[in-house]
Amino acid sequence: MADKVTIGDVARYAKVSRQTVSNVLNSPEIVREETRRRVRDAVKALGYRASQAARQMRTGRSRLIAARIEPAQEDGINGSVFDRFLHGLTESAARAGYRVLLYTADDHGAELATFDDLLGAYDPDAFVLTSTDYGDPRTTWLLEQRIPFVTFGRPWGVPPERGYPWVDVDGAAGTAMATRYLLDAGHRRIGFLGWPEGSGVGDDRRAGWARTMAAEGIGAAELAELDYRTSDGVPEGEAAAGALLDAERPVTALVCVSDSLALGALQTRRRICVIGFDDTPVARAVGLTSLSQPLAEAAASCVSLLIGQLDGDGAADRARGAAESPPAHRLLQPSLVRRRSA
Amino acid sequence: MADKVTIGDVARYAKVSRQTVSNVLNSPEIVREETRRRVRDAVKALGYRASQAARQMRTGRSRLIAARIEPAQEDGINGSVFDRFLHGLTESAARAGYRVLLYTADDHGAELATFDDLLGAYDPDAFVLTSTDYGDPRTTWLLEQRIPFVTFGRPWGVPPERGYPWVDVDGAAGTAMATRYLLDAGHRRIGFLGWPEGSGVGDDRRAGWARTMAAEGIGAAELAELDYRTSDGVPEGEAAAGALLDAERPVTALVCVSDSLALGALQTRRRICVIGFDDTPVARAVGLTSLSQPLAEAAASCVSLLIGQLDGDGAADRARGAAESPPAHRLLQPSLVRRRSA
DNA sequence: TTTCAGAATTTGATCGTTCAAGACGGACTA
DNA sequence: TAGTCCGTCTTGAACGATCAAATTCTGAAA
């Protein structure tokens, strides 16, 4: 194993000083063309790569982004969504010269402790949070500590002045699209299988269905009939779909808040069109039409929002003690993947 | 944000020297009891945490373990297996004072380049490889560079003298267990839905079924009839199961090399018992009996094998230029999760 | 030729930790 | 009494990079 090549080795090889090599790497514009070329050749010839540890010592920047890897959920079907997001995150981060550091935590309290731990030891430059919920203590803590972060998920119920950058997928637009698709196919009794009220994501997805149905002239009373709420899970979906199908005026199609519920609905084996949400592997496997989140794009957006804070004028802003521009955010559109079920 | 607490701050507070603080942290046994206590109090009072970057500078150890996050597979159903492994890895590593650094790579070539990149910049102490295959160039490369690593997956086709530490789940024992279970339930025409010959994992799983059937007195000719090979995927499974069911002497039960194939078999909706492999979320969702890999335990084993190399006498061994003891490994047993399908 | 501004490059200090070697005091030995 | 040793603690140097300031170089104007 070749001994470590240091910036000094490169400097000697290129017959310049350490600092010039450093400049070629970090601010090439201030180095004369010919010197720059010589240094770059030396870097290539020796296979030099800057030691992240040494750089971090001086600059205080670790080029590390911390992300929590979530435990496999009870139901697990939706787990792969996060998996794909994480993959995209790793790729986008690498392109921007950052790496993803994983951590786990069982609850918000443990997660705050982990933040502190990580910041003390590895000192990541930023965090990416997922599964944000109402009154999330993590965002508050990070804002207080002035640690850069982004969330994948909107700040549900957070007043705008406490805003922070986020990326999310427009769930309402997705369910609206699905509903419109079913309406165009001639359906009118289109039910919605959703979660109990109170989850940001769930309520948002329900809203898209509701407003599309309302625009079609369907009244509130009928909507209430068509709106079924249950906790997530395949058996729950089967039961709920059964209830809606056995009603006096049965549904002919269902928009579901998750693939788990949609899969349950499919398992009733009744003549019914079903559309799920998240386009999980299961959906692909069983031919379930589903709304697909652009996860790679979401991850890329997260990284670019972070980079804006980190490499951009973020430091300057924080020094001035003022965040003048409101935090950036991005709302992405899901797409409908047509399969046998609808 | 409190300024960073350094070892010097702690030293001043405890009225000792920097080095004594360092000793309390790294070799407490050489410090007098009372001093040790005083230093520990100071550490707690100030909330000190050693800077990983500075430590790495001096010791050359990053306390980072690199793992590749695999792209979601075509079929994706089995993706969650890796996901759960990664979660376990992160947890076990944290317990041992290590963190997991993610990277991606599209093929082995790109992965070798990434190894080099990572080692140059972040200098992880070890790698965890998954999805090893025959003649894997990655293990050869890492062995040559004398970089510690473990694989989750046996060294298929690697001569013992080029051995390295690994952890794996005994697939053959799993399919043997499944086959035995079906035999005990009275089945005799038990088919095996497997992948084409040539994959280590696939062949191993087939072997467990074959040897259990043979032990039951079923001849080679009949075994060949019952053994179906196809590429992975739900439609493929459906087709294969159909063929075995429509044969002159149809099967009454199926052991499958993956949940994808098993799910396909289930979708034939024929009266047949099916057992899958991996206990994926889909299996849980549709009530598929499946073999479950102890992923958390596998991850913990990977970490402990690595720690043995890293914190143990690994450095001394390497200094002596001799690996006297053969690399350690662990073969774990899967378990059968009974559900409706068998 | 001299002067000078600006560009290009170099030098010394520093980040926070651990290593290697040295200092100090007390006990034990000769 | 002096010498030696051991346990405990301290001091200076080093890891490899960047920052800040000093220095040298370049070319144009006086």
CSV table of N, CA and C in Angstrom, one decimal, chain B residues 185-300:
chain,number,residue,atom,x,y,z
B,185,ALA,N,-45.8,-32.4,6.4
B,185,ALA,CA,-47.2,-32.0,6.2
B,185,ALA,C,-47.9,-33.0,5.3
B,186,GLY,N,-47.0,-34.0,4.8
B,186,GLY,CA,-47.6,-35.0,3.9
B,186,GLY,C,-47.3,-34.8,2.4
B,187,HIS,N,-46.7,-33.7,2.1
B,187,HIS,CA,-46.4,-33.5,0.6
B,187,HIS,C,-45.2,-34.5,0.2
B,188,ARG,N,-45.2,-34.8,-1.1
B,188,ARG,CA,-44.1,-35.6,-1.6
B,188,ARG,C,-43.7,-35.0,-2.9
B,189,ARG,N,-44.6,-34.5,-3.7
B,189,ARG,CA,-44.2,-33.8,-4.9
B,189,ARG,C,-44.0,-32.4,-4.6
B,190,ILE,N,-42.7,-32.1,-4.1
B,190,ILE,CA,-42.4,-30.8,-3.7
B,190,ILE,C,-41.4,-30.2,-4.7
B,191,GLY,N,-41.8,-29.2,-5.5
B,191,GLY,CA,-41.0,-28.6,-6.5
B,191,GLY,C,-40.0,-27.6,-5.9
B,192,PHE,N,-39.0,-27.3,-6.7
B,192,PHE,CA,-38.1,-26.2,-6.3
B,192,PHE,C,-38.1,-25.2,-7.5
B,193,LEU,N,-38.4,-23.9,-7.1
B,193,LEU,CA,-38.4,-22.8,-8.1
B,193,LEU,C,-37.1,-22.1,-7.9
B,194,GLY,N,-36.1,-22.3,-8.7
B,194,GLY,CA,-34.8,-21.6,-8.5
B,194,GLY,C,-34.3,-20.8,-9.6
B,195,TRP,N,-33.2,-20.2,-9.4
B,195,TRP,CA,-32.5,-19.4,-10.5
B,195,TRP,C,-31.7,-20.4,-11.3
B,196,PRO,N,-31.3,-19.9,-12.5
B,196,PRO,CA,-30.4,-20.7,-13.3
B,196,PRO,C,-29.1,-21.0,-12.6
B,197,GLU,N,-28.5,-22.2,-12.9
B,197,GLU,CA,-27.3,-22.6,-12.2
B,197,GLU,C,-26.2,-21.5,-12.4
B,198,GLY,N,-25.4,-21.4,-11.4
B,198,GLY,CA,-24.2,-20.5,-11.5
B,198,GLY,C,-24.2,-19.4,-10.5
B,199,SER,N,-25.3,-19.2,-9.8
B,199,SER,CA,-25.2,-18.2,-8.7
B,199,SER,C,-25.0,-18.9,-7.4
B,200,GLY,N,-24.0,-18.5,-6.6
B,200,GLY,CA,-23.7,-19.2,-5.4
B,200,GLY,C,-24.9,-19.3,-4.5
B,201,VAL,N,-25.6,-18.2,-4.3
B,201,VAL,CA,-26.7,-18.2,-3.4
B,201,VAL,C,-27.8,-19.2,-3.9
B,202,GLY,N,-28.1,-19.1,-5.2
B,202,GLY,CA,-29.1,-19.9,-5.7
B,202,GLY,C,-28.8,-21.4,-5.7
B,203,ASP,N,-27.6,-21.7,-6.0
B,203,ASP,CA,-27.2,-23.1,-6.0
B,203,ASP,C,-27.3,-23.7,-4.6
B,204,ASP,N,-26.8,-22.9,-3.7
B,204,ASP,CA,-26.8,-23.3,-2.3
B,204,ASP,C,-28.2,-23.6,-1.8
B,205,ARG,N,-29.1,-22.7,-2.1
B,205,ARG,CA,-30.5,-22.9,-1.7
B,205,ARG,C,-31.2,-24.1,-2.3
B,206,ARG,N,-30.8,-24.4,-3.6
B,206,ARG,CA,-31.3,-25.6,-4.3
B,206,ARG,C,-30.8,-26.8,-3.6
B,207,ALA,N,-29.5,-26.8,-3.2
B,207,ALA,CA,-28.9,-28.0,-2.6
B,207,ALA,C,-29.7,-28.4,-1.3
B,208,GLY,N,-30.1,-27.5,-0.5
B,208,GLY,CA,-30.8,-27.8,0.7
B,208,GLY,C,-32.1,-28.6,0.4
B,209,TRP,N,-32.8,-28.2,-0.6
B,209,TRP,CA,-34.0,-28.9,-1.0
B,209,TRP,C,-33.7,-30.3,-1.6
B,210,ALA,N,-32.7,-30.3,-2.4
B,210,ALA,CA,-32.3,-31.5,-3.1
B,210,ALA,C,-31.9,-32.6,-2.1
B,211,ARG,N,-31.1,-32.2,-1.2
B,211,ARG,CA,-30.5,-33.2,-0.2
B,211,ARG,C,-31.6,-33.8,0.7
B,212,THR,N,-32.6,-32.9,1.0
B,212,THR,CA,-33.7,-33.3,1.9
B,212,THR,C,-34.6,-34.3,1.2
B,213,MET,N,-34.8,-34.0,-0.1
B,213,MET,CA,-35.7,-34.8,-0.9
B,213,MET,C,-35.0,-36.2,-1.1
B,214,ALA,N,-33.7,-36.1,-1.4
B,214,ALA,CA,-32.9,-37.4,-1.6
B,214,ALA,C,-33.0,-38.2,-0.4
B,215,ALA,N,-32.8,-37.6,0.8
B,215,ALA,CA,-32.8,-38.3,2.0
B,215,ALA,C,-34.2,-39.0,2.2
B,216,GLU,N,-35.2,-38.5,1.6
B,216,GLU,CA,-36.6,-39.1,1.7
B,216,GLU,C,-36.7,-40.2,0.7
B,217,GLY,N,-35.7,-40.5,-0.1
B,217,GLY,CA,-35.7,-41.6,-1.0
B,217,GLY,C,-36.2,-41.2,-2.4
B,218,ILE,N,-36.2,-39.9,-2.7
B,218,ILE,CA,-36.7,-39.5,-4.0
B,218,ILE,C,-35.5,-39.5,-4.9
B,219,GLY,N,-35.7,-40.2,-6.0
B,219,GLY,CA,-34.5,-40.4,-7.0
B,219,GLY,C,-34.2,-39.2,-7.8
B,220,ALA,N,-33.0,-39.3,-8.4
B,220,ALA,CA,-32.5,-38.2,-9.2
B,220,ALA,C,-33.4,-37.8,-10.4
B,221,ALA,N,-34.0,-38.8,-11.0
B,221,ALA,CA,-34.9,-38.5,-12.1
B,221,ALA,C,-36.1,-37.7,-11.7
B,222,GLU,N,-36.7,-38.1,-10.6
B,222,GLU,CA,-37.8,-37.4,-10.1
B,222,GLU,C,-37.5,-36.0,-9.7
B,223,LEU,N,-36.3,-35.9,-9.1
B,223,LEU,CA,-35.8,-34.6,-8.6
B,223,LEU,C,-35.7,-33.6,-9.8
B,224,ALA,N,-35.2,-34.1,-10.9
B,224,ALA,CA,-35.0,-33.3,-12.1
B,224,ALA,C,-36.3,-32.8,-12.6
B,225,GLU,N,-37.3,-33.6,-12.5
B,225,GLU,CA,-38.7,-33.2,-12.9
B,225,GLU,C,-39.2,-32.1,-12.1
B,226,LEU,N,-38.8,-32.1,-10.8
B,226,LEU,CA,-39.4,-31.1,-9.8
B,226,LEU,C,-38.6,-29.8,-9.8
B,227,ASP,N,-37.5,-29.8,-10.4
B,227,ASP,CA,-36.5,-28.7,-10.3
B,227,ASP,C,-36.7,-27.8,-11.5
B,228,TYR,N,-37.2,-26.6,-11.2
B,228,TYR,CA,-37.4,-25.6,-12.3
B,228,TYR,C,-36.5,-24.4,-12.2
B,229,ARG,N,-35.9,-24.0,-13.3
B,229,ARG,CA,-35.0,-22.9,-13.2
B,229,ARG,C,-35.5,-21.7,-14.1
B,230,THR,N,-35.5,-20.5,-13.5
B,230,THR,CA,-35.9,-19.4,-14.2
B,230,THR,C,-35.3,-18.1,-13.6
B,231,SER,N,-35.2,-17.1,-14.4
B,231,SER,CA,-34.7,-15.8,-13.8
B,231,SER,C,-35.7,-15.3,-12.8
B,232,ASP,N,-35.3,-14.4,-11.9
B,232,ASP,CA,-36.1,-13.9,-10.8
B,232,ASP,C,-37.2,-13.0,-11.4
B,233,GLY,N,-38.3,-13.0,-10.7
B,233,GLY,CA,-39.4,-12.1,-11.0
B,233,GLY,C,-40.8,-12.7,-10.8
B,234,VAL,N,-41.7,-11.8,-10.6
B,234,VAL,CA,-43.1,-12.3,-10.3
B,234,VAL,C,-43.7,-13.0,-11.5
B,235,PRO,N,-43.7,-12.4,-12.6
B,235,PRO,CA,-44.3,-13.1,-13.8
B,235,PRO,C,-43.6,-14.5,-14.1
B,236,GLU,N,-42.3,-14.4,-13.9
B,236,GLU,CA,-41.5,-15.7,-14.2
B,236,GLU,C,-42.0,-16.8,-13.2
B,237,GLY,N,-42.2,-16.4,-12.0
B,237,GLY,CA,-42.7,-17.3,-11.0
B,237,GLY,C,-44.0,-17.9,-11.3
B,238,GLU,N,-44.9,-17.0,-11.8
B,238,GLU,CA,-46.2,-17.5,-12.2
B,238,GLU,C,-46.1,-18.5,-13.3
B,239,ALA,N,-45.3,-18.2,-14.3
B,239,ALA,CA,-45.2,-19.1,-15.4
B,239,ALA,C,-44.6,-20.4,-15.0
B,240,ALA,N,-43.6,-20.3,-14.2
B,240,ALA,CA,-42.9,-21.6,-13.8
B,240,ALA,C,-43.8,-22.4,-12.9
B,241,ALA,N,-44.5,-21.8,-12.0
B,241,ALA,CA,-45.5,-22.6,-11.2
B,241,ALA,C,-46.5,-23.2,-12.1
B,242,GLY,N,-47.0,-22.5,-13.0
B,242,GLY,CA,-48.0,-23.0,-14.0
B,242,GLY,C,-47.5,-24.3,-14.6
B,243,ALA,N,-46.3,-24.2,-15.1
B,243,ALA,CA,-45.7,-25.3,-15.8
B,243,ALA,C,-45.6,-26.6,-14.9
B,244,LEU,N,-45.2,-26.4,-13.7
B,244,LEU,CA,-45.0,-27.5,-12.7
B,244,LEU,C,-46.4,-28.1,-12.3
B,245,LEU,N,-47.4,-27.2,-12.3
B,245,LEU,CA,-48.7,-27.6,-11.9
B,245,LEU,C,-49.4,-28.4,-13.1
B,246,ASP,N,-49.0,-28.0,-14.3
B,246,ASP,CA,-49.7,-28.6,-15.5
B,246,ASP,C,-48.9,-29.8,-15.9
B,247,ALA,N,-47.9,-30.2,-15.2
B,247,ALA,CA,-47.1,-31.4,-15.7
B,247,ALA,C,-47.9,-32.6,-15.5
B,248,GLU,N,-47.4,-33.7,-16.1
B,248,GLU,CA,-48.1,-35.0,-16.0
B,248,GLU,C,-48.4,-35.4,-14.5
B,249,ARG,N,-47.3,-35.3,-13.8
B,249,ARG,CA,-47.5,-35.5,-12.3
B,249,ARG,C,-47.2,-34.2,-11.6
B,250,PRO,N,-48.3,-33.4,-11.3
B,250,PRO,CA,-48.1,-32.1,-10.8
B,250,PRO,C,-47.5,-32.0,-9.4
B,251,VAL,N,-46.9,-30.9,-9.1
B,251,VAL,CA,-46.4,-30.7,-7.8
B,251,VAL,C,-47.6,-30.3,-6.9
B,252,THR,N,-47.4,-30.5,-5.6
B,252,THR,CA,-48.4,-30.1,-4.6
B,252,THR,C,-47.9,-29.0,-3.7
B,253,ALA,N,-46.6,-28.8,-3.8
B,253,ALA,CA,-46.0,-27.7,-2.9
B,253,ALA,C,-44.7,-27.2,-3.6
B,254,LEU,N,-44.3,-26.0,-3.3
B,254,LEU,CA,-43.2,-25.4,-3.9
B,254,LEU,C,-42.3,-24.7,-2.9
B,255,VAL,N,-41.0,-25.0,-3.0
B,255,VAL,CA,-40.0,-24.2,-2.2
B,255,VAL,C,-39.4,-23.3,-3.2
B,256,CYS,N,-39.3,-22.0,-2.9
B,256,CYS,CA,-38.8,-21.0,-3.9
B,256,CYS,C,-37.6,-20.3,-3.4
B,257,VAL,N,-36.7,-20.0,-4.3
B,257,VAL,CA,-35.5,-19.3,-4.0
B,257,VAL,C,-35.6,-17.9,-3.6
B,258,SER,N,-36.8,-17.3,-3.9
B,258,SER,CA,-37.0,-15.9,-3.5
B,258,SER,C,-38.5,-15.7,-3.3
B,259,ASP,N,-38.8,-14.6,-2.7
B,259,ASP,CA,-40.2,-14.2,-2.5
B,259,ASP,C,-40.8,-13.8,-3.8
B,260,SER,N,-40.0,-13.2,-4.7
B,260,SER,CA,-40.6,-12.8,-6.0
B,260,SER,C,-41.2,-14.0,-6.7
B,261,LEU,N,-40.4,-15.1,-6.8
B,261,LEU,CA,-40.9,-16.3,-7.5
B,261,LEU,C,-42.1,-16.9,-6.7
B,262,ALA,N,-42.0,-16.8,-5.4
B,262,ALA,CA,-43.0,-17.4,-4.6
B,262,ALA,C,-44.3,-16.6,-4.8
B,263,LEU,N,-44.2,-15.3,-4.9
B,263,LEU,CA,-45.4,-14.5,-5.1
B,263,LEU,C,-46.0,-14.8,-6.4
B,264,GLY,N,-45.2,-15.0,-7.4
B,264,GLY,CA,-45.7,-15.4,-8.7
B,264,GLY,C,-46.5,-16.7,-8.6
B,265,ALA,N,-45.9,-17.7,-7.9
B,265,ALA,CA,-46.5,-19.0,-7.7
B,265,ALA,C,-47.9,-18.8,-7.1
B,266,LEU,N,-48.0,-17.9,-6.1
B,266,LEU,CA,-49.2,-17.7,-5.4
B,266,LEU,C,-50.3,-17.1,-6.3
B,267,GLN,N,-49.8,-16.3,-7.3
B,267,GLN,CA,-50.7,-15.6,-8.1
B,267,GLN,C,-51.4,-16.6,-9.1
B,268,THR,N,-50.9,-17.8,-9.2
B,268,THR,CA,-51.6,-18.7,-10.1
B,268,THR,C,-53.0,-19.1,-9.5
B,269,ARG,N,-53.1,-18.8,-8.1
B,269,ARG,CA,-54.4,-19.1,-7.5
B,269,ARG,C,-54.8,-20.5,-7.5
B,270,ARG,N,-53.8,-21.4,-7.6
B,270,ARG,CA,-54.1,-22.8,-7.6
B,270,ARG,C,-53.9,-23.4,-6.2
B,271,ARG,N,-54.5,-24.5,-6.0
B,271,ARG,CA,-54.3,-25.1,-4.6
B,271,ARG,C,-52.9,-25.7,-4.5
B,272,ILE,N,-52.1,-25.0,-3.8
B,272,ILE,CA,-50.7,-25.4,-3.7
B,272,ILE,C,-50.1,-24.7,-2.5
B,273,CYS,N,-49.1,-25.4,-1.9
B,273,CYS,CA,-48.4,-24.7,-0.8
B,273,CYS,C,-47.1,-24.1,-1.3
B,274,VAL,N,-46.9,-22.9,-0.8
B,274,VAL,CA,-45.7,-22.2,-1.3
B,274,VAL,C,-44.9,-21.6,-0.2
B,275,ILE,N,-43.6,-21.8,-0.3
B,275,ILE,CA,-42.7,-21.2,0.7
B,275,ILE,C,-41.6,-20.3,0.0
B,276,GLY,N,-41.5,-19.1,0.4
B,276,GLY,CA,-40.6,-18.2,-0.2
B,276,GLY,C,-39.3,-18.1,0.5
B,277,PHE,N,-38.5,-17.1,0.1
B,277,PHE,CA,-37.2,-16.9,0.8
B,277,PHE,C,-36.9,-15.4,1.0
B,278,ASP,N,-36.7,-15.0,2.2
B,278,ASP,CA,-36.2,-13.7,2.6
B,278,ASP,C,-37.2,-13.0,3.5
B,279,ASP,N,-38.4,-13.5,3.6
B,279,ASP,CA,-39.4,-12.9,4.4
B,279,ASP,C,-39.5,-11.4,4.2
B,280,THR,N,-39.7,-11.0,3.0
B,280,THR,CA,-39.8,-9.6,2.6
B,280,THR,C,-41.2,-9.0,3.1
B,281,PRO,N,-41.3,-7.7,3.1
B,281,PRO,CA,-42.6,-7.1,3.4
B,281,PRO,C,-43.7,-7.7,2.6
B,282,VAL,N,-43.5,-8.0,1.4
B,282,VAL,CA,-44.5,-8.5,0.5
B,282,VAL,C,-45.0,-9.9,1.1
B,283,ALA,N,-44.1,-10.7,1.6
B,283,ALA,CA,-44.5,-12.0,2.1
B,283,ALA,C,-45.4,-11.7,3.3
B,284,ARG,N,-45.1,-10.8,4.2
B,284,ARG,CA,-45.9,-10.5,5.3
B,284,ARG,C,-47.3,-10.1,4.8
B,285,ALA,N,-47.3,-9.2,3.8
B,285,ALA,CA,-48.5,-8.6,3.4
B,285,ALA,C,-49.5,-9.6,2.8
B,286,VAL,N,-48.9,-10.5,2.0
B,286,VAL,CA,-49.9,-11.4,1.3
B,286,VAL,C,-50.0,-12.8,2.0
B,287,GLY,N,-49.3,-12.9,3.2
B,287,GLY,CA,-49.5,-14.2,3.9
B,287,GLY,C,-48.6,-15.3,3.4
B,288,LEU,N,-47.5,-15.0,2.8
B,288,LEU,CA,-46.6,-16.0,2.3
B,288,LEU,C,-45.7,-16.5,3.3
B,289,THR,N,-45.7,-17.8,3.5
B,289,THR,CA,-44.7,-18.5,4.4
B,289,THR,C,-43.3,-18.3,3.8
B,290,SER,N,-42.4,-17.9,4.6
B,290,SER,CA,-41.1,-17.6,4.0
B,290,SER,C,-39.9,-17.8,5.0
B,291,LEU,N,-38.7,-18.0,4.5
B,291,LEU,CA,-37.6,-18.2,5.3
B,291,LEU,C,-37.0,-16.8,5.6
B,292,SER,N,-36.8,-16.6,6.9
B,292,SER,CA,-36.3,-15.3,7.3
B,292,SER,C,-34.8,-15.3,7.7
B,293,GLN,N,-34.1,-14.4,7.1
B,293,GLN,CA,-32.7,-14.3,7.5
B,293,GLN,C,-32.5,-13.4,8.7
B,294,PRO,N,-31.7,-13.8,9.6
B,294,PRO,CA,-31.4,-13.0,10.8
B,294,PRO,C,-30.5,-11.8,10.5
B,295,LEU,N,-31.1,-10.8,9.9
B,295,LEU,CA,-30.3,-9.7,9.3
B,295,LEU,C,-29.6,-8.9,10.4
B,296,ALA,N,-30.3,-8.6,11.5
B,296,ALA,CA,-29.7,-7.8,12.5
B,296,ALA,C,-28.4,-8.6,13.1
B,297,GLU,N,-28.6,-9.9,13.2
B,297,GLU,CA,-27.5,-10.7,13.8
B,297,GLU,C,-26.4,-10.7,12.8
B,298,ALA,N,-26.7,-10.9,11.5
B,298,ALA,CA,-25.7,-10.9,10.5
B,298,ALA,C,-24.9,-9.6,10.5
B,299,ALA,N,-25.6,-8.5,10.6
B,299,ALA,CA,-24.9,-7.2,10.6
B,299,ALA,C,-24.0,-7.1,11.9
B,300,ALA,N,-24.5,-7.6,13.0
B,300,ALA,CA,-23.7,-7.5,14.2
B,300,ALA,C,-22.5,-8.4,14.1
